[in-house]
Coordinates of C-alpha atoms and ligand atoms in Angstrom, one line a residue:
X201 CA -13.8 27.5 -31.8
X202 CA -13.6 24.6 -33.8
X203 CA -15.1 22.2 -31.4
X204 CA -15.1 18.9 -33.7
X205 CA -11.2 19.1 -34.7
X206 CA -10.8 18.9 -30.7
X207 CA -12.0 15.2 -30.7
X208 CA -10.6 14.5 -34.0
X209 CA -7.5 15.8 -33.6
X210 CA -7.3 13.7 -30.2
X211 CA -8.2 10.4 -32.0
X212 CA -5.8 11.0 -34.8
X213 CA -2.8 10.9 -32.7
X214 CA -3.9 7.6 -31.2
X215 CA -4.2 6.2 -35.2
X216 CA -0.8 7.6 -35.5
X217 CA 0.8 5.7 -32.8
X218 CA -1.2 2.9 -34.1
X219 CA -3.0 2.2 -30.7
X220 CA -6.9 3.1 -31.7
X221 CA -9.1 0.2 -30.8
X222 CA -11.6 -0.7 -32.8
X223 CA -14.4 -3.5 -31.4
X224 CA -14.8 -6.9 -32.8
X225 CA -18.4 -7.6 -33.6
X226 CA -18.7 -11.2 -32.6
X227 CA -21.7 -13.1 -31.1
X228 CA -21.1 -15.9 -28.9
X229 CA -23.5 -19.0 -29.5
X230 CA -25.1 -20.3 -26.4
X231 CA -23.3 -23.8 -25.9
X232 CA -20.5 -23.2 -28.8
X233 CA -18.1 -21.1 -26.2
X234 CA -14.7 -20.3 -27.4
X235 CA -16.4 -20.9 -31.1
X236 CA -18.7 -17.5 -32.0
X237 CA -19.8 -15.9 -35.1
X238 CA -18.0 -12.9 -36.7
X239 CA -20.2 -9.8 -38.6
X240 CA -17.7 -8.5 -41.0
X241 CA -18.5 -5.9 -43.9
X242 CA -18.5 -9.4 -46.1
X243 CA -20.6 -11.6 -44.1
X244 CA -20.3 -14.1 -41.4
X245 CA -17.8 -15.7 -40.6
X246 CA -17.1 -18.9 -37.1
X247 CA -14.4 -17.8 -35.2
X248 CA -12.5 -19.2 -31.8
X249 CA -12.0 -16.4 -29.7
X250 CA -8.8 -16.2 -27.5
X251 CA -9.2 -13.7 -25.7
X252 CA -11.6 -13.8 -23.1
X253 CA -11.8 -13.1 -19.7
X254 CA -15.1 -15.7 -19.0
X255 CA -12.0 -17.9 -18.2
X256 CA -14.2 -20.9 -17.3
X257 CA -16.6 -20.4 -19.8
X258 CA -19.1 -20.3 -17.0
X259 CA -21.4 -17.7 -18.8
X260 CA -22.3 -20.6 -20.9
X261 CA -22.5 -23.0 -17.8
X262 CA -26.4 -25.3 -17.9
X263 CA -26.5 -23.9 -13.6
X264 CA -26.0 -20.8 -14.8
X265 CA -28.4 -20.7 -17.2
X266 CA -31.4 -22.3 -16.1
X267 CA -30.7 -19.7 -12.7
X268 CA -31.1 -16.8 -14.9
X269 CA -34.1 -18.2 -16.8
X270 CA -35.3 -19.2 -13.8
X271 CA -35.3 -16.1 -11.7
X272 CA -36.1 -13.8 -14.5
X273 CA -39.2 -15.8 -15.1
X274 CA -39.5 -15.1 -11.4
X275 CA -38.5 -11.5 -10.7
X276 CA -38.7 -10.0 -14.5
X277 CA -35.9 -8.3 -16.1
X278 CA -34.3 -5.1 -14.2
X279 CA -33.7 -4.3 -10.6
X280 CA -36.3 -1.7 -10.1
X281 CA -33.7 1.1 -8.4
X282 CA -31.1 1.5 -6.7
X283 CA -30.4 -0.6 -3.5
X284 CA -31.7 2.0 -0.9
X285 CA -34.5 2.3 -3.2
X286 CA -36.1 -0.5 -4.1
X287 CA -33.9 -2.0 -5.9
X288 CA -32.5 -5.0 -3.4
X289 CA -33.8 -8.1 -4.4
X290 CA -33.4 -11.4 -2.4
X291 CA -30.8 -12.5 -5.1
X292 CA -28.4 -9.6 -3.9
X293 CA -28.5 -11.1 0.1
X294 CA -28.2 -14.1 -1.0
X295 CA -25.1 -13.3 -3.0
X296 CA -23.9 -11.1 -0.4
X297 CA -23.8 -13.8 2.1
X298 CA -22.2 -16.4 -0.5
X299 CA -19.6 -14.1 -1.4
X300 CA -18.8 -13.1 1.9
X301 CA -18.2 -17.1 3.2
X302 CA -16.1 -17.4 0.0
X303 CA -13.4 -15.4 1.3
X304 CA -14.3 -15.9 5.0
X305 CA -15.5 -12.4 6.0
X306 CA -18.2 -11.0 8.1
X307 CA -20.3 -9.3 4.9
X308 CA -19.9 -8.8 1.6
X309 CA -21.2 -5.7 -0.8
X310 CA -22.3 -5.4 -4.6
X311 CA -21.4 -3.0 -7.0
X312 CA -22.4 -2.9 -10.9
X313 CA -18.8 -3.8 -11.5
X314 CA -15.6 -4.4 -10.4
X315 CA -14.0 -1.0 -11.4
X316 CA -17.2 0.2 -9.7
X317 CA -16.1 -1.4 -6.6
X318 CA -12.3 -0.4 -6.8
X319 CA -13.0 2.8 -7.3
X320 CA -16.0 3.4 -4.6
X321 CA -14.0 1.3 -1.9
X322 CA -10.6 2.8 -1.7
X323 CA -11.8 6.5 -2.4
X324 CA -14.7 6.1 0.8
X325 CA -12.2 4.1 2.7
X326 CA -9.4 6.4 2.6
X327 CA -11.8 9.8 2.9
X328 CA -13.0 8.4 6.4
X329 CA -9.5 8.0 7.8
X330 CA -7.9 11.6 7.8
X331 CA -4.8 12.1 7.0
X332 CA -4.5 8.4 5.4
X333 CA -1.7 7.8 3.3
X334 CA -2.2 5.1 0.4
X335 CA 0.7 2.6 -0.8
X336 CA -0.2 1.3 -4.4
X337 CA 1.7 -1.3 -6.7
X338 CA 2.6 0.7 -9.4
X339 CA 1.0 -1.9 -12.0
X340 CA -2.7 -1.8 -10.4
X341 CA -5.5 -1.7 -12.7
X342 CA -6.8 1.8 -13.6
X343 CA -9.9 1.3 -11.2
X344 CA -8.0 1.0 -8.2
X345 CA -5.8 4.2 -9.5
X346 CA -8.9 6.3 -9.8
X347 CA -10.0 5.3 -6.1
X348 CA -6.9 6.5 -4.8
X349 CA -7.2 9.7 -6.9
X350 CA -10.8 10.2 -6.1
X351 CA -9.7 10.1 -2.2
X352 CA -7.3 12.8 -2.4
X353 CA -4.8 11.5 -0.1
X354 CA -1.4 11.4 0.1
X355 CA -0.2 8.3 -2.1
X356 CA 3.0 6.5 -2.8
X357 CA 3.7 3.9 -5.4
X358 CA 5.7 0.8 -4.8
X359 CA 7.8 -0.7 -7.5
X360 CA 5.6 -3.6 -8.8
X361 CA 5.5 -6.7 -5.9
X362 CA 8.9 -5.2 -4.4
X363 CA 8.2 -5.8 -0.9
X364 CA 11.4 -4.2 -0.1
X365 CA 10.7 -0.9 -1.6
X366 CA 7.1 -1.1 0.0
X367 CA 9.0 -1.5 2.9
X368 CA 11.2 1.8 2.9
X369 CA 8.3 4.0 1.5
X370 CA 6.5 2.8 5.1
X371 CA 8.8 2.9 7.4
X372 CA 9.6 6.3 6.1
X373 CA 5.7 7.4 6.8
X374 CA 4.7 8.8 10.1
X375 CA 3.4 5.7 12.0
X376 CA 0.4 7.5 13.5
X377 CA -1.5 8.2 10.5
X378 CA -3.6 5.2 9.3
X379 CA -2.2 3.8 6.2
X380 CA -3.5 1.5 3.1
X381 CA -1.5 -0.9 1.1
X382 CA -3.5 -1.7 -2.7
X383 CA -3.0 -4.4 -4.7
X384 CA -3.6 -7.1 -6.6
X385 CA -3.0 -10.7 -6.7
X386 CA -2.7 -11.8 -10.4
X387 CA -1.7 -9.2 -12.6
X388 CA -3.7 -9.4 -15.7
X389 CA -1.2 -8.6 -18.2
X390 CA 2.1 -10.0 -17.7
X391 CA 0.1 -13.2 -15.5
X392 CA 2.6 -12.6 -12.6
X393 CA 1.5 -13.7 -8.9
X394 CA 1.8 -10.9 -5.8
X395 CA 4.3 -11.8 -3.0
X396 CA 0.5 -11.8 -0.8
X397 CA 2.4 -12.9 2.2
X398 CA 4.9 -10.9 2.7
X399 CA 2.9 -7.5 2.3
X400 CA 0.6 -8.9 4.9
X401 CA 3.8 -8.9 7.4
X402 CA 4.7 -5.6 6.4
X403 CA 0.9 -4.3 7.2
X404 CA 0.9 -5.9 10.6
X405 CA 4.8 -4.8 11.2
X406 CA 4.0 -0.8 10.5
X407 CA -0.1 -1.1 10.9
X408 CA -1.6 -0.8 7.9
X409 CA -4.9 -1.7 6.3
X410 CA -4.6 -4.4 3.3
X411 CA -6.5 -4.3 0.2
X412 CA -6.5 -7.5 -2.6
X413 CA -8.1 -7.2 -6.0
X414 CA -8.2 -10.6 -7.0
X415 CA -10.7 -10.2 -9.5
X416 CA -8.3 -12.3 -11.9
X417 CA -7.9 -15.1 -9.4
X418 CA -11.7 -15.5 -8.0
X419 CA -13.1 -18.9 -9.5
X420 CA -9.9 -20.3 -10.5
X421 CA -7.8 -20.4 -7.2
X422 CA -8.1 -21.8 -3.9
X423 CA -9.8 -24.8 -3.0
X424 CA -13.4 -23.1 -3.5
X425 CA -12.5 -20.6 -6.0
X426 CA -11.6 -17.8 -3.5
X427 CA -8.6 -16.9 -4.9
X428 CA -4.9 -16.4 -4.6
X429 CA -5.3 -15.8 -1.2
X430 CA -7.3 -18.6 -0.3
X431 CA -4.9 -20.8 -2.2
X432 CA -2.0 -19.2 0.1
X433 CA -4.4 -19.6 3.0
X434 CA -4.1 -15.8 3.7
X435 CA -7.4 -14.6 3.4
X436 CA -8.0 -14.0 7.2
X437 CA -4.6 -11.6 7.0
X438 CA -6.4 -9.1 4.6
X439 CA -8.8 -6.2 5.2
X440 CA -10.7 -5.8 2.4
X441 CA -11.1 -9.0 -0.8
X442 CA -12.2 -7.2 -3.9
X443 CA -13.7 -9.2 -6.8
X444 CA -15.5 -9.6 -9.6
X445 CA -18.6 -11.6 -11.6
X446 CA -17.6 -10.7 -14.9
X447 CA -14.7 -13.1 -15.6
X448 CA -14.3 -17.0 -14.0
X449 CA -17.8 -16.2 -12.8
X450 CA -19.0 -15.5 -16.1
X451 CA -21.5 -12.7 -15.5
X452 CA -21.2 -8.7 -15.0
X453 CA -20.7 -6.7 -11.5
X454 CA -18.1 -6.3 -8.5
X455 CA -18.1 -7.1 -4.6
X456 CA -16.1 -6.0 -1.8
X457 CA -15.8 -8.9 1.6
X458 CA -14.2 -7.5 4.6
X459 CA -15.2 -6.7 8.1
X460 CA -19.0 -5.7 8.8
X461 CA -18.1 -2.6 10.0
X462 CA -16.2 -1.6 7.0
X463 CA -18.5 -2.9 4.4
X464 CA -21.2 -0.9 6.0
X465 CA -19.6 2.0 5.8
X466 CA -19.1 1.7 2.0
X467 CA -22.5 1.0 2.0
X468 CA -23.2 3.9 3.7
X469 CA -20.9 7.0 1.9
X470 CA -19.8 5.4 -1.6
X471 CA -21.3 7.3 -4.3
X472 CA -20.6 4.6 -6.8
X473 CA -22.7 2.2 -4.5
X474 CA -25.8 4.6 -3.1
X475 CA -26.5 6.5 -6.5
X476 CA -27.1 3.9 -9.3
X477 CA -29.5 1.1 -10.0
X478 CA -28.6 -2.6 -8.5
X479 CA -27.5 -5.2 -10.6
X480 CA -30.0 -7.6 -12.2
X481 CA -31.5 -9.9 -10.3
X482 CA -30.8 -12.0 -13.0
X483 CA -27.6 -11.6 -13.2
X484 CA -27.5 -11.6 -9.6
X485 CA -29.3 -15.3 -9.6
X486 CA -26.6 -16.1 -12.8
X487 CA -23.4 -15.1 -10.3
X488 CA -24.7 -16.8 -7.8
X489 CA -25.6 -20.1 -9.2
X490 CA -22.0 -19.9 -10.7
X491 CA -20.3 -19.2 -7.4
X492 CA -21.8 -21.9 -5.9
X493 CA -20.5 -24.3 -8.5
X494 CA -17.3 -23.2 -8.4
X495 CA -16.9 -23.4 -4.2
X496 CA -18.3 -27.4 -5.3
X497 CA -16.0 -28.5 -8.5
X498 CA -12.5 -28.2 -9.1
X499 CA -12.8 -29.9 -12.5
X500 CA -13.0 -26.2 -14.3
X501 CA -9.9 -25.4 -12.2
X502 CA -8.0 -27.9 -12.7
X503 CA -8.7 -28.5 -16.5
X504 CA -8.6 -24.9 -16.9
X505 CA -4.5 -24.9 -15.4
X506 CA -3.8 -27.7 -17.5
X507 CA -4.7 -25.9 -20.6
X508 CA -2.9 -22.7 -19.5
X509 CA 0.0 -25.0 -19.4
X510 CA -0.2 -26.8 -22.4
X511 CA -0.6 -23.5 -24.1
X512 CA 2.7 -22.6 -22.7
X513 CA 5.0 -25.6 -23.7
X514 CA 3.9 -25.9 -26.9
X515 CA 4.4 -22.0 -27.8
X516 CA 7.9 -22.2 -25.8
X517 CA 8.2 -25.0 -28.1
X518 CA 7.3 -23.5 -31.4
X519 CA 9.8 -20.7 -30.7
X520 CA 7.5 -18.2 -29.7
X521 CA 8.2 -15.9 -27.6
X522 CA 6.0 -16.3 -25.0
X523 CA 6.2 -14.1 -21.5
X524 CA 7.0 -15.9 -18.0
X525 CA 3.7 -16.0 -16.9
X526 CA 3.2 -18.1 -13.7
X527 CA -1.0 -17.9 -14.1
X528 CA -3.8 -18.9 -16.4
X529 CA -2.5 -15.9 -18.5
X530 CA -0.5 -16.2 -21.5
X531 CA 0.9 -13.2 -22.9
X532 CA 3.1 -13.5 -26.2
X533 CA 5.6 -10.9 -26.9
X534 CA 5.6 -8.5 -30.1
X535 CA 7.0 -5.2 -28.9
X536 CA 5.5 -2.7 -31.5
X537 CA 1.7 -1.5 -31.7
X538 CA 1.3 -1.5 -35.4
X539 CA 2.4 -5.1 -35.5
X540 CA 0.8 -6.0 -32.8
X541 CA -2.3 -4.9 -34.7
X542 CA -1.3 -6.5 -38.0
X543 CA -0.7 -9.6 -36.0
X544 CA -3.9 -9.7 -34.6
X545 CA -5.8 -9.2 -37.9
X546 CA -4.0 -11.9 -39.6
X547 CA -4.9 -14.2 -37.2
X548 CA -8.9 -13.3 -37.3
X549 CA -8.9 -12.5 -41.4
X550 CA -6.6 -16.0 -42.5
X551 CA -7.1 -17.8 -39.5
X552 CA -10.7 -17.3 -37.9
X553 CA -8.6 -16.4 -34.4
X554 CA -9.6 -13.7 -32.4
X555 CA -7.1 -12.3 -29.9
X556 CA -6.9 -8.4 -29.1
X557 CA -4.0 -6.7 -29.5
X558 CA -2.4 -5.2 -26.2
X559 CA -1.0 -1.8 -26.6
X560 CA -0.3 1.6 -24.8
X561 CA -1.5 2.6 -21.8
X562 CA -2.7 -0.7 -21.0
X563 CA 1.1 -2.3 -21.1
X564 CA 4.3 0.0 -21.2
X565 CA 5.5 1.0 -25.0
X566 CA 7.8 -1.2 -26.3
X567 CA 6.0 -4.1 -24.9
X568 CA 2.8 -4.5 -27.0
X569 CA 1.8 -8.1 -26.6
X570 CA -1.4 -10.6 -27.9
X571 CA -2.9 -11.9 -24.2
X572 CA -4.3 -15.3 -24.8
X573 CA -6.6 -16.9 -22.2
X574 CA -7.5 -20.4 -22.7
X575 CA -10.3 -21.7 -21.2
X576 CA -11.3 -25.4 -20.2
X577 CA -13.8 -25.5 -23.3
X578 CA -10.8 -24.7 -25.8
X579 CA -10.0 -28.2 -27.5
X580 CA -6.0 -29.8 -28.4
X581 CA -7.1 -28.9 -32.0
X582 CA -7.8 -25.6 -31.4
X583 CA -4.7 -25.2 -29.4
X584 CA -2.9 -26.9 -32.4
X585 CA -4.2 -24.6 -34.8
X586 CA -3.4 -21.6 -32.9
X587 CA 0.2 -22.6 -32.8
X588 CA 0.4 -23.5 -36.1
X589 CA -1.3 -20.3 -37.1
X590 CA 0.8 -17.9 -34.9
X591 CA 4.0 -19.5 -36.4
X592 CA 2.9 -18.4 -39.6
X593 CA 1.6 -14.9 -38.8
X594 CA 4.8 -14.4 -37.0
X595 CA 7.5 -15.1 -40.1
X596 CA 5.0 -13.6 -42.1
X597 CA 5.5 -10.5 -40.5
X598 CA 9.0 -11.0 -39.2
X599 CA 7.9 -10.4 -35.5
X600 CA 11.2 -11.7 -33.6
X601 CA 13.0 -8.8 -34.7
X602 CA 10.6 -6.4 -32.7
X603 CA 10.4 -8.9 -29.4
X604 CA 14.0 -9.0 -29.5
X605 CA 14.1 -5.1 -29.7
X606 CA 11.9 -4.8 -26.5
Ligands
PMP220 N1 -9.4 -5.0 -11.5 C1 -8.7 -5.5 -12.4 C2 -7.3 -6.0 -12.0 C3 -9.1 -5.7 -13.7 O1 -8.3 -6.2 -14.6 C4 -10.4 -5.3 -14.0 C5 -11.0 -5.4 -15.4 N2 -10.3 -5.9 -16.4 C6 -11.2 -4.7 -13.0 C7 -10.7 -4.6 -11.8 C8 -12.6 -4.2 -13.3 O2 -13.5 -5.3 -13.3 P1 -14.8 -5.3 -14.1 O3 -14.5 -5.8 -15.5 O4 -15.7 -6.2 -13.3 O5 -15.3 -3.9 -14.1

C-alpha cells in the first residue's frame, strides 16, 4: 500500500483544478490595521490587506487592548481546563451575561469558536427532540451543515432565502414532529440579506424552532451591534442567536443566546462544549471589552457602511464587475479559479494588495470571486489604489471575458 501517493494524489487534483490554497504569511502591526507586513522568499514587504473578516478593526481597538493586558496581567495566560473543570473564569459570566442582553435572551453559552458552536448546537438540539426533522438554507456555512449531519435527523434543504419553497417542504412534514429551520442572516459570500421575517411566520404558522447564525452581522447591525435581527427588530421571534468573537468583535470563539432552558441543555450534552478547554480569559476579557463598545458607539458602524458603499460605486464605476451585494461585503466577479488565483497574486506581488481568492467548494464553480471587506480604518487612498490597481490587473488578464462566461 502506498500510503503517501494517497494524500498526494488527493492534493494534486486540487492543483489541477487550480483551487489549492496556500497561506499568506503576513503579520499585522498593532495600530497599522488594514496596513501589515508580508514574509516572502525575498524579504519584507507592507501590504494593505482586503480581506479580513475583523470588519471593524476591533482587534486593534485601545479598550480592547488594555482589557486583554489587563486581565492577562490579572488571570495569566490559559484557561486552566475545560469549563466543568476548572476552567470558567469570571470573564466567561461576565460575557455570558453581556452576550445574552445583546440579543435579549435569558442566557448565553461560549464555545472556542463559532463553527464550534454551529456544530454542537444544532447536532445536541436536534438529538434531544426525536424524530426532529431539520430545514436548512441550502447556502449555510459548512458548520451548521456538519451539526445537522452530526444529528442524524431527517433534513431538508430550502432553495437559498425562498420562503416559498421553505414553505412547501413544511407543510409537506408531519406537523407532530418537532421541527428546526437553520439559517443565516448575512451570507458571507455573495453579501445577501435573509428574508428573517418571513421565516419567523412560517415557524410560528407550522411550529417550528428558529435558528440565526448571524455571525456576519454581530457588531455591525442593529442599534447595539446585535445584528440583522435586531436591526429588523426580530430578535424576540427567534429560538436560538448564534454568533461569533472572531470577526466585528475582533477576537476568536462562538456563543449561542436563547432560552435558559435550551442553553443549558447544550451546556449539558454538547460534546463540542463539555470536552475541550475554555477560551482565554484573555480573550474572553478582549471580546468582552469589545462588545461593550460596540452596544455604546455606532461610529464603527456607520463609518464602516459608508466605506462598504463607497467601495461599491466607485468599482460599479470603474466597470468592474462587482456582485449585488446589499451588506458590508463586496464580492467582485471573475468566474474561473486559475484566474481568480492569478488575479489575486498580481494584486499582492505589483500592488502590495492582499485579497484571497474565492474558489470551489466555498462558492459554486463558475463563480470564483475576490471578497473584499473594507473596514472603517481603510483610507480614500487606499480605496483609490485598489480601484486603480484592480483595473489594471483585470485588462491585464482579460478578466471580463470569464465574468461574462459565468
Ligand atoms: N458561520 C458562518 C456563516 C461563517 O462564515 C463562519 C466562519 N467564516 C462560521 C460560522 C464560523 O465562525 P468562526 O470563524 O468563529 O469559527
Amino acid at each position: 500500500m502506498d500510503y503517501d501517493r494517497i494524500f498526494s494524489d488527493a492534493i494534486k487534483s486540487v492543483k489541477n483544478e487550480g483551487r489549492y490554497r496556500v497561506f499568506t504569511d503576513i503579520e499585522r502591526q498593532r495600530g497599522s490595521f488594514p496596513n501589515a507586513t508580508w514574509y516572502t522568499e525575498d524579504g519584507v514587504k507592507d501590504i494593505t490587506v482586503w480581506c479580513s473578516n475583523d470588519y471593524l478593526g476591533m482587534g486593534q481597538h485601545p479598550k480592547v487592548i488594555s482589557a486583554m493586558e489587563d486581565a492577562l496581567r490579572n488571570t495569566g495566560a490559559g484557561a486552566g481546563g475545560t469549563r466543568n473543570i476548572s476552567g470558567n473564569n469570571h470573564y466567561h459570566v461576565l460575557l455570558e451575561q453581556e452576550l445574552a442582553d445583546l440579543h435579549g435572551k435569558e442566557a448565553g453559552l461560549l464555545f472556542t469558536s463559532g463553527y464550534i458552536s454551529n456544530e454542537a448546537t444544532i447536532s445536541t438540539m436536534a438529538k434531544l427532540m426525536p424524530g426532529c426533522v431539520i430545514f436548512s438554507d441550502a447556502l449555510n456555512h459548512a458548520s451548521m451543515i456538519e451539526g445537522i449531519r452530526h444529528s442524524g435527523c431527517e433534513k431538508h434543504i430550502f432553495r437559498h432565502n425562498d420562503v416559498e419553497h421553505l414553505e412547501s417542504l413544511l407543510k409537506a412534514c408531519d406537523p407532530n414532529v418537532p421541527k428546526l429551520i437553520a439559517f443565516e442572516s448575512v451570507y458571507s459570500m455573495d453579501g445577501d440579506f435573509a428574508p428573517i421575517r418571513e421565516f419567523c411566520d412560517l415557524a410560528d404558522k407550522y411550529n417550528a424552532l428558529t435558528y440565526l447564525d448571524e455571525v456576519h452581522a454581530v457588531g455591525m447591525y442593529g442599534l447595539r451591534g446585535g445584528g440583522l435581527a435586531d436591526r429588523e427588530n426580530l430578535m424576540d421571534r427567534l429560538t436560538v442567536i448564534e454568533g461569533t468573537l472572531g470577526k466585528a468583535f475582533g477576537l476568536m470563539g462562538g456563543y449561542i443566546t436563547s432560552t435558559a432552558d435550551i442553553v443549558d441543555a447544550v451546556r449539558t450534552f454538547a460534546s463540542g462544549f463539555i470536552f475541550t478547554t475554555s477560551l482565554s480569559p484573555v480573550v474572553t476579557a478582549g471580546a468582552l471589552a469589545s462588545v461593550r463598545h460596540l452596544k455604546e458607539s455606532q461610529i464603527e458602524r456607520q463609518i464602516h457602511q459608508e466605506r462598504a458603499a463607497v467601495l461599491k460605486e466607485k468599482m460599479r464605476a470603474a466597470d468592474l464587475p462587482v456582485m449585488p451585494s446589499v451588506s458590508h461585503i463586496v464580492p467582485v466577479l471573475v468566474g474561473d479559479p486559475v484566474i481568480c488565483k492569478q488575479a489575486s497574486d498580481i494584486l499582492l506581488d505589483e500592488f502590495n494588495i492582499y485579497v484571497q481568492p474565492i474558489n470551489f467548494p466555498t462558492v459554486p464553480r463558475g463563480l470564483e470571486r475576490l471578497r473584499f471587506t473594507p473596514s472603517p480604518l481603510h483610507t480614500d487612498e487606499m480605496v483609490d489604489h485598489l480601484i486603480t490597481s484592480l483595473s489594471a490587473v483585470w485588462a491585464q488578464l482579460d478578466v471580463k471575458k470569464f465574468a461574462n462566461a459565468a
